Short mmCIF file of C-alpha atoms in Angstrom, two decimals:
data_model
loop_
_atom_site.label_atom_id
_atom_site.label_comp_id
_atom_site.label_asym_id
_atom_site.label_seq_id
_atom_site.Cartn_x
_atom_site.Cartn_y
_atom_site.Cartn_z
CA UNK A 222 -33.02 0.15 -22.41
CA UNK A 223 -33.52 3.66 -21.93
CA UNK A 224 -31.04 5.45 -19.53
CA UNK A 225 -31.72 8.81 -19.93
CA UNK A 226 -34.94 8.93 -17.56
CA UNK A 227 -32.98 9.12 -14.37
CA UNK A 228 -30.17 11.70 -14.49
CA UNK A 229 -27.63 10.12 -12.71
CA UNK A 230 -24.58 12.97 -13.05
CA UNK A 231 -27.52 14.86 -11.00
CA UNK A 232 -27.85 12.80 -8.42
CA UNK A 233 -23.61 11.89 -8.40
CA UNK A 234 -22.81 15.76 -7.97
CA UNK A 235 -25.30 16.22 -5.06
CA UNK A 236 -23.14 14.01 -3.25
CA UNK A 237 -20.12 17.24 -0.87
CA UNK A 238 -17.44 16.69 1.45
CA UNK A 239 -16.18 19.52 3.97
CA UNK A 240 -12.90 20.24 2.17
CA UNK A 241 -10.07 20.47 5.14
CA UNK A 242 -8.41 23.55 5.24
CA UNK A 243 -5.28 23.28 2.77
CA UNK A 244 -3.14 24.75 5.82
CA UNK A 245 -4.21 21.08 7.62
CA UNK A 246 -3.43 19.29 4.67
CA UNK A 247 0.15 20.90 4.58
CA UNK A 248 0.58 20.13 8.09
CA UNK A 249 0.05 16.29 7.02
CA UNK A 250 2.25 16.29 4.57
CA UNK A 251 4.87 17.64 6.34
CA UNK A 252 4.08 15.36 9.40
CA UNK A 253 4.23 12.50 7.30
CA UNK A 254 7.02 13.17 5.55
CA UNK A 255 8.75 13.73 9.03
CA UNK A 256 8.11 10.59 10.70
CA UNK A 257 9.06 8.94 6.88
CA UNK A 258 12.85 10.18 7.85
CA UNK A 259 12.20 9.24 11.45
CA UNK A 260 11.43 6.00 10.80
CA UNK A 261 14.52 5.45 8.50
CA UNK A 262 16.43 7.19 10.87
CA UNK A 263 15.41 4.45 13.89
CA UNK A 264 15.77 1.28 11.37
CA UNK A 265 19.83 2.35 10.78
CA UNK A 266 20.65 3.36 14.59
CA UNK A 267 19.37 -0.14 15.92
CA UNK A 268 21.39 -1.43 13.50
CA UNK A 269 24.24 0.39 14.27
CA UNK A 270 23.84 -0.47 18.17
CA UNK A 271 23.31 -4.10 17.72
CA UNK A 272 26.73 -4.16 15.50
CA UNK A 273 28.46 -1.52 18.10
CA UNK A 274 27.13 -4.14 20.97
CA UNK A 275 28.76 -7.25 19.04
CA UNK A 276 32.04 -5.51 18.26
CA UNK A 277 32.42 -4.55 21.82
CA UNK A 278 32.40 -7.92 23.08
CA UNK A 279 34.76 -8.77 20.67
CA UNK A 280 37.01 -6.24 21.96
CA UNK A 281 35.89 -6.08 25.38
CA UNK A 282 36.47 -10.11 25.72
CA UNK A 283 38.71 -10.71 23.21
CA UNK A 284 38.15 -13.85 21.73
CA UNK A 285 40.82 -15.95 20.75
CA UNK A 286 39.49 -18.22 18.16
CA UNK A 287 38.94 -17.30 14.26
CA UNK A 288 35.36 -18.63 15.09
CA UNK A 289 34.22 -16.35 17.28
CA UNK A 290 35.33 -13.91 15.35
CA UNK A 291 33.34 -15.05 12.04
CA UNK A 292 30.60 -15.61 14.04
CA UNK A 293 30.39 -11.98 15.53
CA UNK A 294 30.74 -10.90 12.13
CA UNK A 295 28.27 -13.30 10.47
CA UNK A 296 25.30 -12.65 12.97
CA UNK A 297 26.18 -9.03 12.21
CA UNK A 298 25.45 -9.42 8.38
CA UNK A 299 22.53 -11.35 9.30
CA UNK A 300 21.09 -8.68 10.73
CA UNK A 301 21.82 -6.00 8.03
CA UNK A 302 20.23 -8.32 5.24
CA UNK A 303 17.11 -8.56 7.53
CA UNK A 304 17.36 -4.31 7.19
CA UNK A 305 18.18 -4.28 3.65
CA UNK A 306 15.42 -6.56 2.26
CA UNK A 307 12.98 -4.22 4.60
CA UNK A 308 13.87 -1.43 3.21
CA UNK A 309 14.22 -2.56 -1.00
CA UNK A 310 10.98 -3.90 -0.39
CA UNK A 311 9.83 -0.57 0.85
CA UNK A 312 11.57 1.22 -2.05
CA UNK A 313 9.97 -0.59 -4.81
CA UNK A 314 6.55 1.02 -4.18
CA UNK A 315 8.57 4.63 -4.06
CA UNK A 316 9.12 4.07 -7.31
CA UNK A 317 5.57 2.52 -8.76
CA UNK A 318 5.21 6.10 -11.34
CA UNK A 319 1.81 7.13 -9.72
CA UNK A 320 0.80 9.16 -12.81
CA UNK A 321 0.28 6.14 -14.91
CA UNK A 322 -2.68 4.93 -16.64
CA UNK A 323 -4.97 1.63 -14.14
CA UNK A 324 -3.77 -0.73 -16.46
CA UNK A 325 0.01 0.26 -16.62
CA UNK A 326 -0.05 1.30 -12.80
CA UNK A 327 -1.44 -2.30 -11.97
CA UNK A 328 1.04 -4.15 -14.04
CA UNK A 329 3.65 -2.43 -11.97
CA UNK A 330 1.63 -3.10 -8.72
CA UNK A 331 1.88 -7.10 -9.56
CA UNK A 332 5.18 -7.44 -10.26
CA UNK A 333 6.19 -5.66 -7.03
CA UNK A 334 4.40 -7.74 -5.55
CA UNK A 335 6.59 -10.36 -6.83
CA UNK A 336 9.53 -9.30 -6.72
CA UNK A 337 8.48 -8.56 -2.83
CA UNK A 338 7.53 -12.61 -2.74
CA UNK A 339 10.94 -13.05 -3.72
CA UNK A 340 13.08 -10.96 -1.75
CA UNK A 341 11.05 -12.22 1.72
CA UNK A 342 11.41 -15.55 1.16
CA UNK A 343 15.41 -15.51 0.06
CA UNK A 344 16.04 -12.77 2.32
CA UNK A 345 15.03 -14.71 5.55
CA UNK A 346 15.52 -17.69 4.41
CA UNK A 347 19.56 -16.40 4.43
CA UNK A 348 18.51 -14.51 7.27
CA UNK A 349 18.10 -18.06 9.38
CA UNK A 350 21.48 -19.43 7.54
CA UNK A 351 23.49 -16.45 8.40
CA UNK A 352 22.52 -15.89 12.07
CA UNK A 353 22.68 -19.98 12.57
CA UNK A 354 25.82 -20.19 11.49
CA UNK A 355 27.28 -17.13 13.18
CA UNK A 356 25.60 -18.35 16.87
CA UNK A 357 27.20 -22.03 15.91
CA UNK A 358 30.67 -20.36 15.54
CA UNK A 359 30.34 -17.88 18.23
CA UNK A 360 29.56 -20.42 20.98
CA UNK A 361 32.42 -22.95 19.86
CA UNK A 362 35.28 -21.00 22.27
CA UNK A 363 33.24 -21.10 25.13
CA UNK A 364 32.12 -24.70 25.14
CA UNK A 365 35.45 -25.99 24.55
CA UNK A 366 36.31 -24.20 27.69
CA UNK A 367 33.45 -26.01 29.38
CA UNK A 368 33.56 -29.94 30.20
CA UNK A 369 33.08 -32.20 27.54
CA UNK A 370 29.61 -32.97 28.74
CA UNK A 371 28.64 -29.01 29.13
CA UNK A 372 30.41 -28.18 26.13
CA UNK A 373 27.98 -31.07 23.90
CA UNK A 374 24.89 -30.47 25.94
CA UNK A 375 25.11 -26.38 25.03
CA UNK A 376 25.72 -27.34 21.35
CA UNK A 377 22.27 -29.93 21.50
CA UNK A 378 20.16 -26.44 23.27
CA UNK A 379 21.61 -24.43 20.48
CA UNK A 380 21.01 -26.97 17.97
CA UNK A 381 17.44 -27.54 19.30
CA UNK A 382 16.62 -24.07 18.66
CA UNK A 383 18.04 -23.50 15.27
CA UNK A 384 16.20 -26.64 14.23
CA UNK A 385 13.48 -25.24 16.01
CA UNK A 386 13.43 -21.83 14.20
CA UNK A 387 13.88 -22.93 10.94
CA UNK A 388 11.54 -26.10 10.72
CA UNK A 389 9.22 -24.28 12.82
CA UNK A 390 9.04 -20.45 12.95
CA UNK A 391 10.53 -20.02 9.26
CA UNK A 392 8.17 -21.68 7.57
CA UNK A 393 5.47 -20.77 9.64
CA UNK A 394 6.53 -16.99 9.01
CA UNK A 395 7.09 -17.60 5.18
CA UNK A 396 3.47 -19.17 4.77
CA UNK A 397 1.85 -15.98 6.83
CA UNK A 398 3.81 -13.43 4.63
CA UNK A 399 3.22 -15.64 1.38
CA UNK A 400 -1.00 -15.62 2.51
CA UNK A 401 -1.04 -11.65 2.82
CA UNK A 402 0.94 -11.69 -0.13
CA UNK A 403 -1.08 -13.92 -2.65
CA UNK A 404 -4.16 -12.41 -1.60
CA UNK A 405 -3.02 -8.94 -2.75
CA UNK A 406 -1.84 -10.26 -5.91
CA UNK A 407 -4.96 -12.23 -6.69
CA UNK A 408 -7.08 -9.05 -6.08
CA UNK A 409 -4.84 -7.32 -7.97
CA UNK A 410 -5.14 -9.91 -10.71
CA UNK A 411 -8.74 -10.11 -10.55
CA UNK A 412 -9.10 -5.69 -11.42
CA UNK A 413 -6.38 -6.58 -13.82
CA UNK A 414 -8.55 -8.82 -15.71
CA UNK A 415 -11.67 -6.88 -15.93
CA UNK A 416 -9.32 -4.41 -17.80
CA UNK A 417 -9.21 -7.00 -20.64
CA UNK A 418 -9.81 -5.34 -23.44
CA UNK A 419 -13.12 -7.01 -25.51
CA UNK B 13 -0.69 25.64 -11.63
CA UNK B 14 -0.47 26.37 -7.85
CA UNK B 15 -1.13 23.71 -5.30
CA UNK B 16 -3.78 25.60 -3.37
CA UNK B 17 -5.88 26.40 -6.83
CA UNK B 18 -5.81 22.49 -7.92
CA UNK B 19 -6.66 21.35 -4.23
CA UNK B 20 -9.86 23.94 -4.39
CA UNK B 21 -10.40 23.12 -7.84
CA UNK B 22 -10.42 18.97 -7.41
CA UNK B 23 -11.36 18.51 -4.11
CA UNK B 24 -15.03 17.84 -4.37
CA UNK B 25 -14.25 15.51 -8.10
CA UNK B 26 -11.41 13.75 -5.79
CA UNK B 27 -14.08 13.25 -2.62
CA UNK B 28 -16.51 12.01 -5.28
CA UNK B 29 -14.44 9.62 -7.12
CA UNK B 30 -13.12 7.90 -4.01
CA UNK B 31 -16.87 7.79 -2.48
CA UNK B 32 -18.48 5.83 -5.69
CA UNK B 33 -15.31 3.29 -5.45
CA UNK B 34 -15.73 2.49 -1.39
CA UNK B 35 -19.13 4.20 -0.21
CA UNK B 36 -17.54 5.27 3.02
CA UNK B 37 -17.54 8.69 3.81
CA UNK B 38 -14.55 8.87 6.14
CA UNK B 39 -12.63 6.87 4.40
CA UNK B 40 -13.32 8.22 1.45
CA UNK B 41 -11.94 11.68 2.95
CA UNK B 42 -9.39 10.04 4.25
CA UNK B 43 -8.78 8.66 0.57
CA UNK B 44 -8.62 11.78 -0.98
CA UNK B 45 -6.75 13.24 1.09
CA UNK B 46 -4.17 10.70 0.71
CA UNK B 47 -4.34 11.80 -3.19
CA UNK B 48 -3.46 15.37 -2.98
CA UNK B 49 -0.41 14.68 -0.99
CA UNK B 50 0.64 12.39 -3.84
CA UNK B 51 -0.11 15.59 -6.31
CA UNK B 52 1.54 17.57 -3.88
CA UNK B 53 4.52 15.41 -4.34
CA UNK B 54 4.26 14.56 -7.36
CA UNK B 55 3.92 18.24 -8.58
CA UNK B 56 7.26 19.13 -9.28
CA UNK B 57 7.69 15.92 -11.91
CA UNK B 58 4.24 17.70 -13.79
CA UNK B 59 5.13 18.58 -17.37
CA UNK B 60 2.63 21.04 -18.96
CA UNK B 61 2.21 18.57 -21.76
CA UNK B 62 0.12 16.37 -19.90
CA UNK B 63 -3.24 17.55 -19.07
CA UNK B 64 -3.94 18.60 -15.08
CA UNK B 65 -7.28 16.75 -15.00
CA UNK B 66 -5.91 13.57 -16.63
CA UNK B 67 -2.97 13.71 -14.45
CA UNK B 68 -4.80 14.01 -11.16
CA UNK B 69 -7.34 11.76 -11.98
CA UNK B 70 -4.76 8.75 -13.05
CA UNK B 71 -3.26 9.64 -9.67
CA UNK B 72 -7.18 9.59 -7.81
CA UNK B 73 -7.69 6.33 -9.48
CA UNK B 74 -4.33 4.36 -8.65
CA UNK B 75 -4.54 5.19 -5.36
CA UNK B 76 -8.15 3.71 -4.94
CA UNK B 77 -6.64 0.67 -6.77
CA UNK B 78 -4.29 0.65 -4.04
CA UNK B 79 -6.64 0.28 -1.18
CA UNK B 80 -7.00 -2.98 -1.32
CA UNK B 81 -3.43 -3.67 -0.05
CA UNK B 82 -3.64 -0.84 2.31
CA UNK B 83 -6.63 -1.64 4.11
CA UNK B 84 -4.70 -5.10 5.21
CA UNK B 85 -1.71 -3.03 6.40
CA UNK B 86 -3.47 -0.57 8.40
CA UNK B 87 -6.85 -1.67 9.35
CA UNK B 88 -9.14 1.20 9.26
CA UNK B 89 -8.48 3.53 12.00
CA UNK B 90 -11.41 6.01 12.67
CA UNK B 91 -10.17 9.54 12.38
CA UNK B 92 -12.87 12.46 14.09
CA UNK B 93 -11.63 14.64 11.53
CA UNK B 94 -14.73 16.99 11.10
CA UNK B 95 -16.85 16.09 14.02
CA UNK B 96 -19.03 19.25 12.97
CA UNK B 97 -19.98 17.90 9.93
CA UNK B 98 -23.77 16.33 9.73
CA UNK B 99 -23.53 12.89 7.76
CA UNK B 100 -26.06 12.04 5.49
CA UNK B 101 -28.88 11.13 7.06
CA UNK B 102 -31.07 14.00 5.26
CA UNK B 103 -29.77 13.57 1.91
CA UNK B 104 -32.31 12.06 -0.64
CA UNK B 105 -32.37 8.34 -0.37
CA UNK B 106 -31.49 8.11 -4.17
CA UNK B 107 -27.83 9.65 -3.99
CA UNK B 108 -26.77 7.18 -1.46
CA UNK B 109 -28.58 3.99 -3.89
CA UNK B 110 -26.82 5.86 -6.28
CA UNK B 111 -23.42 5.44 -4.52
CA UNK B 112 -24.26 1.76 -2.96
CA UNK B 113 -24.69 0.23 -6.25
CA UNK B 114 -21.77 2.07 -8.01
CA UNK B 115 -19.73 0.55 -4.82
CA UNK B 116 -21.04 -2.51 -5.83
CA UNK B 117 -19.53 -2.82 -9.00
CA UNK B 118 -16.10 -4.53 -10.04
CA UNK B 119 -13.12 -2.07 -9.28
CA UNK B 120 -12.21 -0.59 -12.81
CA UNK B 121 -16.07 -0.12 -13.98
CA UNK B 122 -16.52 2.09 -10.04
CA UNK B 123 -13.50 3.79 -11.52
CA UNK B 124 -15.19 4.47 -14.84
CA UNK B 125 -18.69 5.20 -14.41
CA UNK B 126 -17.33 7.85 -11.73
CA UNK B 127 -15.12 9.40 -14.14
CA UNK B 128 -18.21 9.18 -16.52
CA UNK B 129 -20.57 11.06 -13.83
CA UNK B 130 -17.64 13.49 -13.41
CA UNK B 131 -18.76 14.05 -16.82
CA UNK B 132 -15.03 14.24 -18.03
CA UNK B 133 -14.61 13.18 -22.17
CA UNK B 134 -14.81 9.64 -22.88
CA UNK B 135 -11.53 10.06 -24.57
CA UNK B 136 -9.72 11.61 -21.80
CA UNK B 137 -11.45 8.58 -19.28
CA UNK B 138 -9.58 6.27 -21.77
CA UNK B 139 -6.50 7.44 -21.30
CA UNK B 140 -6.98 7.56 -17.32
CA UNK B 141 -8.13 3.76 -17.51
CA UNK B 142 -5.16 2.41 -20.11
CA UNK B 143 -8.30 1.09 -22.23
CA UNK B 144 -9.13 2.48 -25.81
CA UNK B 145 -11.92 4.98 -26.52
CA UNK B 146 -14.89 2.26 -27.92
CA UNK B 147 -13.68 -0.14 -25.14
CA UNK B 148 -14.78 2.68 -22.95
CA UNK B 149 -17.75 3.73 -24.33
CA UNK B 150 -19.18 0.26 -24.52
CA UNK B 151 -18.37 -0.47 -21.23
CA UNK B 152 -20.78 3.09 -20.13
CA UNK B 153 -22.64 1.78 -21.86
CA UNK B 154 -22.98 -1.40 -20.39
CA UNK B 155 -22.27 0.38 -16.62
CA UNK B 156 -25.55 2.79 -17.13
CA UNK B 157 -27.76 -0.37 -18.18
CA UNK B 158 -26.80 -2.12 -14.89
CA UNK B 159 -27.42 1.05 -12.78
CA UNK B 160 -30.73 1.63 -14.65
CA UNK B 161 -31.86 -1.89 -14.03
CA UNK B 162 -30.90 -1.96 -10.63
CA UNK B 163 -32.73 1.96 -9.90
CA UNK B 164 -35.80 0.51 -11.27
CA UNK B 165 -35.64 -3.10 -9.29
CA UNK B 166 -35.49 -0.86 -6.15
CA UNK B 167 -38.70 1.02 -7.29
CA UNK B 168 -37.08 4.56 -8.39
CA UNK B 169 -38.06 6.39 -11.46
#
């Protein structure tokens, strides 16, 4: 077929932006880099405050029990793996080498994406186990203080909503993340494959 | 190379490029955009060995392979960036087929025949792509065919 008849390039370099001024442009980047830091910055102090918040009760009431204690300290770490596997995940596109050829640049792409898969999934997962465990401990001084009947029927709430959480919000939670997620990667897959060489 | 001259220099190639692979004007703005502050970060890692235009266009490219995952993180906000600017209603009706049917395509041959247009050597385009030379050239080949087919369909010449 012939395909010299209409001039294509012609009609391709007709086609103009406005170019924004570069001193705009600079003002983005440094914009964006700012509220990068800020964001960072915001992740680590709520962290920071939550922990600060649990250490002062154990301080301010003093708990006598082991338990309590390994529970304050348990929901703690539950809450700095939540933070940690947030920010790894974020990391791992930081360091997808952007000057790459498509084909190289996508192969990174997917298996980001699955490492990402991987490190939701484990990450809460131990994120449900950890913070579980740490309310189960916490709450054991206090209901033994209570009547036996108070003490049980505080344990079966508590209990209810665990069970609840992980049977119900977990999963539910997992399968959202691991939709978004396998969508990506089968659109990612699918440009991968028209890169097969013939 | 400073910042400023490649920004001047790419700017239009960059708009272009982005524009054949979503057909979008703001968002294609918005897309290359996005690319020069990734060569504006990337800058300092630039060794002279590598050639600008293959550099900048590998980093063009990957971040329009990108969009995919970005337009399900942040839907598509609409930015009034140049409110001034007239869109392109008055533009002959065969740059914007021109553009739809490129669109059109599967990702990596939008990628290509852009490159292509951007009349940049098949050689370089290869090494942009990760593909080898003839792969390329076949696959032009095959791109121009489909856009020919589809100009005459619609009744062009």
């Amino acid at each position: 077929m012939d395909t010299n008849n209409i001039n294509f390039g012609e009609l391709w370099n007709a086609k103009n932006a406005k170019q924004p001024a570069t001193k705009n442009l600079l003002v983005k980047i440094k914009k964006l880099k700012r509220s990068n830091r800020i964001g960072l910055i915001l992740i680590n102090i709520i962290l920071v405050l939550t922990s600060i918040f649990f250490l002062s009760i154990w301080f301010y009431y003093e708990p006598e029990l082991i338990t309590t204690k390994i529970g304050i300290v348990l929901t703690i770490l539950a809450m700095f793996v939540f933070v940690m596997a947030h920010n790894r995940s974020f990391k791992l596109f930081k360091n997808a080498k952007k000057t790459q050829s498509n084909s190289e640049y996508l192969k990174d792409l997917l298996s980001i994406k699955t490492k990402q898969q991987f490190l939701q999934t484990t990450m809460l997962n131990l994120y449900f186990i950890l913070l579980s465990l740490g309310i189960g401990l916490y709450i054991y001084e206090y209901t033994e203080q209570m009547t036996s009947f108070w003490g049980i029927f505080a344990y079966v709430i508590t209990s209810f909503w665990i069970l609840f959480n992980w049977f119900y919000l977990r999963p539910k939670q997992i399968k959202k993340q691991r939709a978004e997620l396998n969508e990506i990667i089968n659109k990612f897959e699918n440009i991968q494959s028209q890169l097969k060489q013939e | 190379m400073v910042f400023e001259d490649l920004y001047k220099m790419y700017w239009q190639k960059i708009f272009r490029l982005c524009m054949g692979y979503v057909n979008d004007h703001d968002l294609a703005q918005d897309m290359a955009q996005e690319t020069f502050i990734i060569v504006w970060q990337e800058m300092p890692k630039f060794r002279n060995e590598a050639n600008i235009s293959t550099w900048i266009f590998r980093i063009a490219s990957n971040n329009c392979l990108r969009q995919i995952e970005k337009q399900k993180r942040h839907p598509k906000v609409e930015l009034p960036l140049n409110l001034k600017y007239v869109k392109d209603e008055n533009i002959e009706p065969e740059i914007q087929f021109l553009y739809k049917c490129i669109c059109e395509l599967p990702e990596t041959e939008r990628l290509i025949i852009s490159l292509e247009l951007e009349n940049i050597k098949q050689s370089e385009i290869a090494n942009i792509v990760g593909l080898s030379e003839v792969n390329i050239r076949v696959k032009i080949h095959r791109i121009k065919e489909k856009l020919t087919q589809k100009f005459k369909e619609n009744g062009h010449q």
